[in-house]
Short mmCIF file of C-alpha atoms in Angstrom, two decimals:
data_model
loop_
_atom_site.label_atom_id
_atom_site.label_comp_id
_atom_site.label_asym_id
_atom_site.label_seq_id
_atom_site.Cartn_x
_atom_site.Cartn_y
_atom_site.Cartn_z
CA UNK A 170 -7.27 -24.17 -71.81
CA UNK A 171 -4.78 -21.90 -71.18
CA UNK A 172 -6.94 -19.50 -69.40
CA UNK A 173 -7.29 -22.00 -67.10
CA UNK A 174 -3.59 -22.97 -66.83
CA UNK A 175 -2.98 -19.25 -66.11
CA UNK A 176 -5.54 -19.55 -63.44
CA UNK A 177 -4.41 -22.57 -61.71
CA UNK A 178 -1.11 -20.78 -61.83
CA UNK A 179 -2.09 -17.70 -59.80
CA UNK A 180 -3.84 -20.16 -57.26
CA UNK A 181 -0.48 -21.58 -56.30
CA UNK A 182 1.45 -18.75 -55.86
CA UNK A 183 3.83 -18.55 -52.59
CA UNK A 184 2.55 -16.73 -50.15
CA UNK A 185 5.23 -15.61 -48.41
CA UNK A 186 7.97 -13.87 -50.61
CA UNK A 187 10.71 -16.19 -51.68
CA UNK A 188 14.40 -14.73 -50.71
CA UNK A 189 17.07 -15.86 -53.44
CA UNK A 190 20.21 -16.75 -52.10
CA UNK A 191 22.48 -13.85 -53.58
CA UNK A 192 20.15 -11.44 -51.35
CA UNK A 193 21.17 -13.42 -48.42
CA UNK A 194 25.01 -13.38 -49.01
CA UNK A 195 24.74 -10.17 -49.59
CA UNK A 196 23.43 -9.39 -46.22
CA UNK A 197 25.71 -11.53 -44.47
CA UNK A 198 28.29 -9.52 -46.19
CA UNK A 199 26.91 -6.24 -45.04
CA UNK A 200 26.44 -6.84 -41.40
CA UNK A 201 30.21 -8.52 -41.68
CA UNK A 202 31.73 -5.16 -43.20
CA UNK A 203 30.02 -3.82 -39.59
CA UNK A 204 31.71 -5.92 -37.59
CA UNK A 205 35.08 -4.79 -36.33
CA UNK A 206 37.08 -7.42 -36.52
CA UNK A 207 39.04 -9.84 -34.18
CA UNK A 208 41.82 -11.75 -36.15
CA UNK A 209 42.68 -10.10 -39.80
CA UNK A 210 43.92 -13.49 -41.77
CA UNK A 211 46.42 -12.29 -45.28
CA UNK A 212 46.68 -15.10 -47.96
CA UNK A 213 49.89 -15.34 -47.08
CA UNK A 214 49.07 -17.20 -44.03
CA UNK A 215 50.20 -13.34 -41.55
CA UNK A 216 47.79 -12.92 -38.50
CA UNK A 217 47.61 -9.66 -37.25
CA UNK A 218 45.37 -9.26 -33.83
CA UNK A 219 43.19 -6.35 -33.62
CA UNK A 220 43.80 -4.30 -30.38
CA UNK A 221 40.15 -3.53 -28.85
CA UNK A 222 39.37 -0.23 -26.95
CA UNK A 223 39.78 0.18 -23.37
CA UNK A 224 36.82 -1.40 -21.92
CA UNK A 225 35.76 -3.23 -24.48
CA UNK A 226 36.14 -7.42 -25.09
CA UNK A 227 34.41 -9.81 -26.59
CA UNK A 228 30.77 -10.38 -25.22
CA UNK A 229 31.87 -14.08 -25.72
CA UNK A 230 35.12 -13.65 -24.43
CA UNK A 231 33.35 -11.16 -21.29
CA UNK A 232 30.53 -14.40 -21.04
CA UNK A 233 32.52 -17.31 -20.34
CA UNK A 234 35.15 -15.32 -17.83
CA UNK A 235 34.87 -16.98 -15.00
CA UNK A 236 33.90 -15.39 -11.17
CA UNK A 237 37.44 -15.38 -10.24
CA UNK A 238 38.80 -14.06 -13.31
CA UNK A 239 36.34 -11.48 -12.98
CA UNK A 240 37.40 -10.79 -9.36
CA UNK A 241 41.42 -10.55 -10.32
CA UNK A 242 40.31 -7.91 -13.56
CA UNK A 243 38.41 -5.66 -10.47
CA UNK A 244 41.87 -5.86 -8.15
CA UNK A 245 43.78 -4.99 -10.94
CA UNK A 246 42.18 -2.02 -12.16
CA UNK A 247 41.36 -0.79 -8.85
CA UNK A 248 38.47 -0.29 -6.17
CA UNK A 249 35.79 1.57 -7.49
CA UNK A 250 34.44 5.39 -6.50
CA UNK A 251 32.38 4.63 -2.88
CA UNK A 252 31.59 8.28 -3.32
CA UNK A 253 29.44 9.44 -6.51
CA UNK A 254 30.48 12.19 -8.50
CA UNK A 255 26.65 13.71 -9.33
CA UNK A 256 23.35 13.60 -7.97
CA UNK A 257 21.79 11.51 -10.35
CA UNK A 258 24.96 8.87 -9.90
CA UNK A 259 24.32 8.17 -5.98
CA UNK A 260 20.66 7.23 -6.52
CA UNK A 261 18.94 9.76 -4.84
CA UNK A 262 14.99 10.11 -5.20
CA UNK A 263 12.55 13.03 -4.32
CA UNK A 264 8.57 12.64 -3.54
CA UNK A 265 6.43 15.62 -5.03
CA UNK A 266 3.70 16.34 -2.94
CA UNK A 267 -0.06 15.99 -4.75
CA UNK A 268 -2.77 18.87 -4.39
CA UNK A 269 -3.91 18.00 -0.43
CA UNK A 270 -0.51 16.73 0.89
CA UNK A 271 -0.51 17.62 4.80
CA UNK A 272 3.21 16.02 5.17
CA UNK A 273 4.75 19.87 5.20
CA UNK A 274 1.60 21.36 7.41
CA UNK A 275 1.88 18.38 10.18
CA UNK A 276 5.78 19.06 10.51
CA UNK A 277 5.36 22.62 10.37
CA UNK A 278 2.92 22.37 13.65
CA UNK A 279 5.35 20.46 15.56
CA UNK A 280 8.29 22.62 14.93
CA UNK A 281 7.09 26.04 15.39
CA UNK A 282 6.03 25.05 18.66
CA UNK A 283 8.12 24.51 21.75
CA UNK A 284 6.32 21.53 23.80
CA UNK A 285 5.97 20.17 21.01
CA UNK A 286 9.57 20.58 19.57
CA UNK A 287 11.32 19.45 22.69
CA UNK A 288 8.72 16.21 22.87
CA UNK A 289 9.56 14.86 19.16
CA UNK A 290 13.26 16.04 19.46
CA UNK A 291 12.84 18.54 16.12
CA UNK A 292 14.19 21.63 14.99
CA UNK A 293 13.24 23.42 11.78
CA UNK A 294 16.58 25.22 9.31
CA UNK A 295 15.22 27.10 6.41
CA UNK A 296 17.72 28.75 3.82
CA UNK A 297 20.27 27.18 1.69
CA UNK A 298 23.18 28.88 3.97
CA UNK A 299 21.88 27.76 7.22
CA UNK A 300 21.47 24.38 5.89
CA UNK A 301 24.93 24.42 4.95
CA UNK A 302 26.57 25.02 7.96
CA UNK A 303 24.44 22.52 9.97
CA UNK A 304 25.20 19.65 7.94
CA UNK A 305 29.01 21.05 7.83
CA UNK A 306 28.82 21.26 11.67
CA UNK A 307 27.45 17.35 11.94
CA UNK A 308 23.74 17.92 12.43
CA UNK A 309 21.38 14.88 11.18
CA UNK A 310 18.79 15.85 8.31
CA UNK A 311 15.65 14.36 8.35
CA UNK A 312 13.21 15.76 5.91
CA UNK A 313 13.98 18.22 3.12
CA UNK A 314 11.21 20.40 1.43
CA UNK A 315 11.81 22.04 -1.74
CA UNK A 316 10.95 24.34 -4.48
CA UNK A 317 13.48 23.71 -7.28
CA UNK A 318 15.76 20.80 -7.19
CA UNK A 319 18.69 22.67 -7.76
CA UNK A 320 18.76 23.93 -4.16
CA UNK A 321 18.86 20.20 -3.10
CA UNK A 322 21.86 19.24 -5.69
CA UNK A 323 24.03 22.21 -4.25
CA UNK A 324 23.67 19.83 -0.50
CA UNK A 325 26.58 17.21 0.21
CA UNK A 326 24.97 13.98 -1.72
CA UNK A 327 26.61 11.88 1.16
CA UNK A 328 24.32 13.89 3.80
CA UNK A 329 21.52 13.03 1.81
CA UNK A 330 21.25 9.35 2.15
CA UNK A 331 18.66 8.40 4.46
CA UNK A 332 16.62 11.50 3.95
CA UNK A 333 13.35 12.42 2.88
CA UNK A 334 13.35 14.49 0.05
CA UNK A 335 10.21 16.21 -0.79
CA UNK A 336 9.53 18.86 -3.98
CA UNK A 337 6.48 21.37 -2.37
CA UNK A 338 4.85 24.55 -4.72
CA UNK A 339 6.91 28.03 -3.87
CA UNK A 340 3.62 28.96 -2.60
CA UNK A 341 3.48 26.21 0.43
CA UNK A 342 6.83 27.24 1.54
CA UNK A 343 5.73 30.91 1.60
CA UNK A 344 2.76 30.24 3.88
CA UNK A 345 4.67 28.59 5.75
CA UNK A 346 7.85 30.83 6.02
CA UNK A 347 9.18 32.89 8.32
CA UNK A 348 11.68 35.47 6.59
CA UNK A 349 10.38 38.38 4.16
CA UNK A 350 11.87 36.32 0.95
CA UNK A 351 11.62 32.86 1.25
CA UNK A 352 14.76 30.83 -0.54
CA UNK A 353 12.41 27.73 -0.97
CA UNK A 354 14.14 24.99 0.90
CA UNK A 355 13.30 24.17 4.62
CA UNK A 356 15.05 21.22 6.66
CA UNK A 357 13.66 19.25 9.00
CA UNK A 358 16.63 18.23 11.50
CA UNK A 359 17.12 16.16 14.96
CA UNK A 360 17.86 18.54 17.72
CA UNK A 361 21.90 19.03 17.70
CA UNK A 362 24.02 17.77 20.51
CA UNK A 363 27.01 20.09 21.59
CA UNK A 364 28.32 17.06 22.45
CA UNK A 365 28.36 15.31 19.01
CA UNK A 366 28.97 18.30 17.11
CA UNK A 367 31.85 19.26 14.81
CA UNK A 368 32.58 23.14 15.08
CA UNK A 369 34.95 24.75 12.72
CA UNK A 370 38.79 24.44 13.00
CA UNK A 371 39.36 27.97 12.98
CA UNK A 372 36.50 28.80 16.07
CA UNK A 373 38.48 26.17 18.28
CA UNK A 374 41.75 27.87 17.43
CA UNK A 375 40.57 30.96 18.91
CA UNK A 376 38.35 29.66 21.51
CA UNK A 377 38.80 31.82 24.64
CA UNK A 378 38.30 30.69 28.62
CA UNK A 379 35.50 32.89 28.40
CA UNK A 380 31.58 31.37 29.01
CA UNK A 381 28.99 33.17 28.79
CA UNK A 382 25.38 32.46 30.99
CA UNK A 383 22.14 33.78 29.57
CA UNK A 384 19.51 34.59 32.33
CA UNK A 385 15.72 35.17 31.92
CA UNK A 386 16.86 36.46 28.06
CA UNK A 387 13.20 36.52 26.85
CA UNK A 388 13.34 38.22 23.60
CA UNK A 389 14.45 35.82 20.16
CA UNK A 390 16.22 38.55 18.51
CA UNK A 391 18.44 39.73 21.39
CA UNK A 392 18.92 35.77 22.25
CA UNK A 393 20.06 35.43 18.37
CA UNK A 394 22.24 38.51 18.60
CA UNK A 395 23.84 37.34 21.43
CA UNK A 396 24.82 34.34 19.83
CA UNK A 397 26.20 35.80 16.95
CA UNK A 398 28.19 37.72 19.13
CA UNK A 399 29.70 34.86 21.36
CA UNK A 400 30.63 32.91 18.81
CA UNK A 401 32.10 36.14 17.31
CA UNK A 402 33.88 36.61 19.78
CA UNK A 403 35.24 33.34 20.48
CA UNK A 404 33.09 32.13 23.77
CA UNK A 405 34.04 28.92 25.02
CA UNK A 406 30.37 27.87 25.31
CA UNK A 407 27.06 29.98 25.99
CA UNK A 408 24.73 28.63 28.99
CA UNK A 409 21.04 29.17 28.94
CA UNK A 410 18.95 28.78 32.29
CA UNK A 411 15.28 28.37 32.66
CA UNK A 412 13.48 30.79 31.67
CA UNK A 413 15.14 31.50 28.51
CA UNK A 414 13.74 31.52 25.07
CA UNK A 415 14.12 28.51 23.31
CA UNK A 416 17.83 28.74 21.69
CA UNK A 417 16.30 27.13 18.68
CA UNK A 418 12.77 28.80 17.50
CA UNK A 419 12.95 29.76 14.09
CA UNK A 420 13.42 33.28 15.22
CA UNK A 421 16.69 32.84 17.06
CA UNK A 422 17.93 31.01 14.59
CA UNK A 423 17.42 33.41 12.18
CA UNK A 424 18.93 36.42 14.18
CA UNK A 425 21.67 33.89 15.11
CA UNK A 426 23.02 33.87 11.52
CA UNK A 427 24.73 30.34 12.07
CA UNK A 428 26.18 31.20 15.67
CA UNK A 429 24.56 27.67 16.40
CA UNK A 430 26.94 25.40 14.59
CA UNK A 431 30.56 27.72 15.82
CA UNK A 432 30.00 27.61 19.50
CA UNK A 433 28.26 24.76 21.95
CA UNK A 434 25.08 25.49 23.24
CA UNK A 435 23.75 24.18 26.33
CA UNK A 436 19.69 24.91 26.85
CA UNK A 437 17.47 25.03 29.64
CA UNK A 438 19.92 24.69 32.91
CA UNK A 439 19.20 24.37 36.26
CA UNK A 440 21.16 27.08 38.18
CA UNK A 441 22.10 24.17 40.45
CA UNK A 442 23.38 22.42 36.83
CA UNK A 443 25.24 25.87 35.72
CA UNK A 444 28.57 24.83 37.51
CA UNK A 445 29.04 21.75 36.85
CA UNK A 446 29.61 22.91 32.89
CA UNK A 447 32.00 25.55 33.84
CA UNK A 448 35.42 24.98 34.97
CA UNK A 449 36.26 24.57 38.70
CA UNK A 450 38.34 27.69 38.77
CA UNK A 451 35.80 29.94 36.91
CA UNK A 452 34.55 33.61 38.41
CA UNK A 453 31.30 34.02 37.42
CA UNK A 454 30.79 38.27 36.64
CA UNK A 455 27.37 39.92 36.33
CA UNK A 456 26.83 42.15 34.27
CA UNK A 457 25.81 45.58 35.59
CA UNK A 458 24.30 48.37 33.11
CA UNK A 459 24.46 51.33 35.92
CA UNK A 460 26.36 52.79 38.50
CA UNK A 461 23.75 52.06 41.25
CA UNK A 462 23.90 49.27 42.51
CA UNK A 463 25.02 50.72 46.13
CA UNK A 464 22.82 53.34 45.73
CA UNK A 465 19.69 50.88 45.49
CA UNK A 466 21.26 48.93 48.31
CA UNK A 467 20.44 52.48 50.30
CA UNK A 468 17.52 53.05 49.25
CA UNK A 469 15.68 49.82 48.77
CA UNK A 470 14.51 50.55 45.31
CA UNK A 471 11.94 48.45 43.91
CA UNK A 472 13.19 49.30 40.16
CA UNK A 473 14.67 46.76 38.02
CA UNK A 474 16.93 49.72 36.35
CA UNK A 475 18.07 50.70 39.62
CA UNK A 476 19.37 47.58 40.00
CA UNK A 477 21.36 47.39 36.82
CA UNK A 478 19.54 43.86 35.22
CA UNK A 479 18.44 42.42 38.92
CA UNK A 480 15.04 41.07 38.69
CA UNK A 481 12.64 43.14 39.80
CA UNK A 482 10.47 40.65 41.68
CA UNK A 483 12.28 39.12 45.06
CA UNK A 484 12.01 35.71 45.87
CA UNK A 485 9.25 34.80 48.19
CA UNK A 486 11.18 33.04 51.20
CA UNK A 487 12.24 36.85 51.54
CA UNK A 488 8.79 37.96 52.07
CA UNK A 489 8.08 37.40 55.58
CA UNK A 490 11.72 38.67 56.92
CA UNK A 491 11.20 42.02 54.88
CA UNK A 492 7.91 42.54 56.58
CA UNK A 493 9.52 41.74 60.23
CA UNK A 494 12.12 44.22 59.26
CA UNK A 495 10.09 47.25 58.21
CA UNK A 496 7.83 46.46 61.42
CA UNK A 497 11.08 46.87 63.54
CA UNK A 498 12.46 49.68 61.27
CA UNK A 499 15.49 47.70 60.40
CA UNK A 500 16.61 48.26 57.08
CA UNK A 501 18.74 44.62 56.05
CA UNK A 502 19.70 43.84 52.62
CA UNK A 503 18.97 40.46 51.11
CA UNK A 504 20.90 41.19 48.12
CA UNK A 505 24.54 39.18 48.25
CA UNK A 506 27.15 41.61 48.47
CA UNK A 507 29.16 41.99 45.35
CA UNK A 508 32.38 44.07 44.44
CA UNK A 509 31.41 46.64 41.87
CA UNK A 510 34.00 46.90 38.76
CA UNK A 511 34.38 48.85 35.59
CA UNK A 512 33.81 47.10 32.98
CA UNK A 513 37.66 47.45 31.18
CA UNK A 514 39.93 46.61 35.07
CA UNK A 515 41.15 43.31 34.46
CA UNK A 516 38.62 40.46 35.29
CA UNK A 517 40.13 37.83 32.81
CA UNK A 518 43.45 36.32 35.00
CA UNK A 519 41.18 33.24 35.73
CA UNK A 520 38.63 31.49 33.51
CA UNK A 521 35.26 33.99 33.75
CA UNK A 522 32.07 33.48 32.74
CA UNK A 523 29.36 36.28 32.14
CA UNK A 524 26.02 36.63 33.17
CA UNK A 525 23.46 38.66 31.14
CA UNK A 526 20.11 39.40 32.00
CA UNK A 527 16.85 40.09 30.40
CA UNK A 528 15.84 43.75 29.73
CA UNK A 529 12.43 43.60 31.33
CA UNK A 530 12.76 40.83 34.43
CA UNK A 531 16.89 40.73 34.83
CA UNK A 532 19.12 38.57 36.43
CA UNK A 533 18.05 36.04 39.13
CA UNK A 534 18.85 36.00 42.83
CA UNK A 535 20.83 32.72 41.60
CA UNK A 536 22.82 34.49 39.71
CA UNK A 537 24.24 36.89 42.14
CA UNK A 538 24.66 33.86 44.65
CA UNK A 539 26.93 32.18 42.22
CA UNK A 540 29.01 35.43 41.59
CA UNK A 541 29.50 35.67 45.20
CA UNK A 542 30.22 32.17 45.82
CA UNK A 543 32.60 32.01 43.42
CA UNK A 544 34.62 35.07 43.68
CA UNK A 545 33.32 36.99 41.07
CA UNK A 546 31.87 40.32 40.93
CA UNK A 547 29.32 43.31 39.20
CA UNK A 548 31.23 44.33 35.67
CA UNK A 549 29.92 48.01 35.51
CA UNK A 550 29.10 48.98 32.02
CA UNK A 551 28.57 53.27 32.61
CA UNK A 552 26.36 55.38 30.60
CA UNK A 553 25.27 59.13 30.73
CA UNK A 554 22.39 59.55 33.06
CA UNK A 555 19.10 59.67 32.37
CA UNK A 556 19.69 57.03 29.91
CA UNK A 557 18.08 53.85 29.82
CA UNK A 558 19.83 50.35 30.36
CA UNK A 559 21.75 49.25 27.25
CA UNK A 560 20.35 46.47 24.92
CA UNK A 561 21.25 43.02 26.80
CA UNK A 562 22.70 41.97 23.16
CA UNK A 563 25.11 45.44 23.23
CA UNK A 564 25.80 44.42 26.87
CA UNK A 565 27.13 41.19 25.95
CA UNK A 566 29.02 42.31 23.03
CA UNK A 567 31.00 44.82 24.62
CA UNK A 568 31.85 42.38 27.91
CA UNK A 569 32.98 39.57 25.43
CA UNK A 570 34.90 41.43 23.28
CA UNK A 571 37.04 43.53 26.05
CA UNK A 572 37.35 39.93 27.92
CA UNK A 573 38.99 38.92 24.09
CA UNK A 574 41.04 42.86 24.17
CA UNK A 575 41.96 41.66 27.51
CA UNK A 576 43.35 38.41 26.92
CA UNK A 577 45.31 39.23 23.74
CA UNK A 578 47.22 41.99 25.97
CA UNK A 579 48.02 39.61 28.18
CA UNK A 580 49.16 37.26 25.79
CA UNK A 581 51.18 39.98 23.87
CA UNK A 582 49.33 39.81 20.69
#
């Protein structure tokens, strides 16, 4: 019998463990010793008020506040930050390309190719410096590859917003790069207007009324040089005509050194378009890189370094009268007659611009027209004979800068 009481007992045993009351108290205690409390209440009937952290309230208190209280706490303490402090604050997200991703190849193929690049309005920036200065100067990102996100989180975060920011292998910039070590970051960017640019404070301080007008310039590295000089120098604004190298393959921008984003550029001009972006009182000077200009005028040379940087190939209207005149023996010159001037005489007392030519076809018949219609002149540069016409980037250098040398004399600096 009592075997079986025992049994019956075990049969009815709780299944679920029974919790006495002290265990309970005491846990109410223990979460209640976490608390921090509100109101501290003394026997003797004293109420002292706890003060809470800045920041901190009730979450009933922070729950029933009403829209408007809420609204009246925000004026009091102030707007917030519009602009975030660190990357990861503004939101910003990234893409990383998968194995196969063509996104960098199919940009790549537009940019590095002129039709192209002047059809979708493009212009490739690689390097962390030249990057810099574009979105300084106001240029518009688009797409952003990268190796290592640190190069990204060194950019403005406000010029980021908007843009496409994609993480690529080292190894797919490298293919795809055009300097000896890559810095693995390449931008994408909409092709700058001088007009909605922002150049620095200090290049419009020393601005000079000095343009300078690029002429069948052919080679990128001379074109980039040039540029680097101008804006050296302080050029008001450097001209390219048709016929020019693109002012913004990869190549000249490289040699350019940021020259882009300290002085305007204006590409692929009309010579009928050149004067309406100079002023109305400019002299336009052509550069001259010998002493023989008259002497070719004799002798009807058919040299291009005979005629300092005068294109070698004449116009084809001109044609037919040369052939009547060396039927008939007469010997007429269809060059424009132009005063020949060293290079150091004064030529700055009115606003001047500069023509340079390229080495191998030189300056255009246009070119000398608008010298001649404007007032302007040949700038002799001399050199020892026998030797070859200067570099057109050394040309340019040494006009702009003695146009500057000029100027400051005048101005008694």
């Amino acid at each position: 019998m009592a075997a079986l009481v025992k049994r019956v007992g075990l049969g009815t045993r709780p299944l679920l463990p029974v919790v006495q009351a002290w265990d309970l108290d005491a846990r109410r205690w223990v979460r209640a010793l976490r608390r921090s409390p509100v109101k501290v209440l003394f026997p003797s009937g004293e109420v002292v008020e706890r003060k809470l952290d800045p920041g901190k309230q009730p979450r009933k208190a922070a729950a029933e506040a009403s829209p408007r209280e809420q609204r009246q706490k925000q004026q009091i303490q102030g707007p917030a930050s519009q602009t975030p402090s660190t990357w990861e604050e503004s939101g910003l997200r990234y893409d990383k390309a998968f194995p196969g991703d063509k996104r960098l190849s199919s940009v790549m193929t537009i940019v590095k190719s002129r039709p192209f690049r002047e059809k979708q309005g493009k212009i490739l920036l690689e390097g962390r410096r030249l990057i810099a200065d574009a979105l300084k100067a106001g240029a518009m990102p688009q797409i952003f590859f990268f190796s290592r996100l640190e190069y990204i989180k060194e950019l403005p975060i406000e010029k980021l917003k908007g843009v496409s920011l994609i993480k690529v292998k080292f190894e797919d910039i490298k293919d795809w790069s055009d300097l000896v070590t890559p810095q693995g970051i390449m931008g994408i960017f909409a092709k700058p207007d001088h007009v909605k640019m922002t150049y620095p404070e200090t290049q419009l301080r020393h601005t000079l009324p000095i343009s300078l007008i690029c002429d069948n310039l052919r080679d990128p590295g001379n074109l980039g040089t040039i540029l680097r000089s101008a804006a050296g120098a302080g050029c008001s604004k450097v001209l390219l005509t048709k016929g020019c190298v693109d002012a913004w393959e990869p190549k000249v921008l490289r040699a350019g050194m940021g020259a882009h984003f300290q002085v305007p550029i204006i590409n692929n001009l009309d010579w009928e378009a050149v004067p309406d972006h100079l002023p109305t009182d400019t002299r336009v000077y052509v550069a001259d890189n010998c002493g023989l200009y008259v002497q070719a005028q004799a002798q009807r040379s058919n040299k291009a370094s005979d005629y300092g940087w005068v294109r070698d190939q004449r116009p084809l209207k001109f044609h037919e009268y040369e052939e009547e005149d060396l039927e008939s023996g007469a010997s007429q010159c269809w060059l424009p007659e132009l005063e020949v001037q060293s290079y150091d005489s004064d030529w700055t007392e009115a606003p001047a611009a500069v023509v340079i030519g390229g080495e191998t076809h030189g300056v255009s018949l246009e070119s000398l027209q608008l010298a001649e219609s404007t007032g302007g002149g040949r700038l002799l540069i001399p050199v020892v004979p026998g030797v070859d016409s200067l570099n057109s980037a050394m040309a340019a250098s040494i006009l702009l800068f003695e146009g500057k040398r000029q100027l400051r004399v005048r101005d008694g600096c």
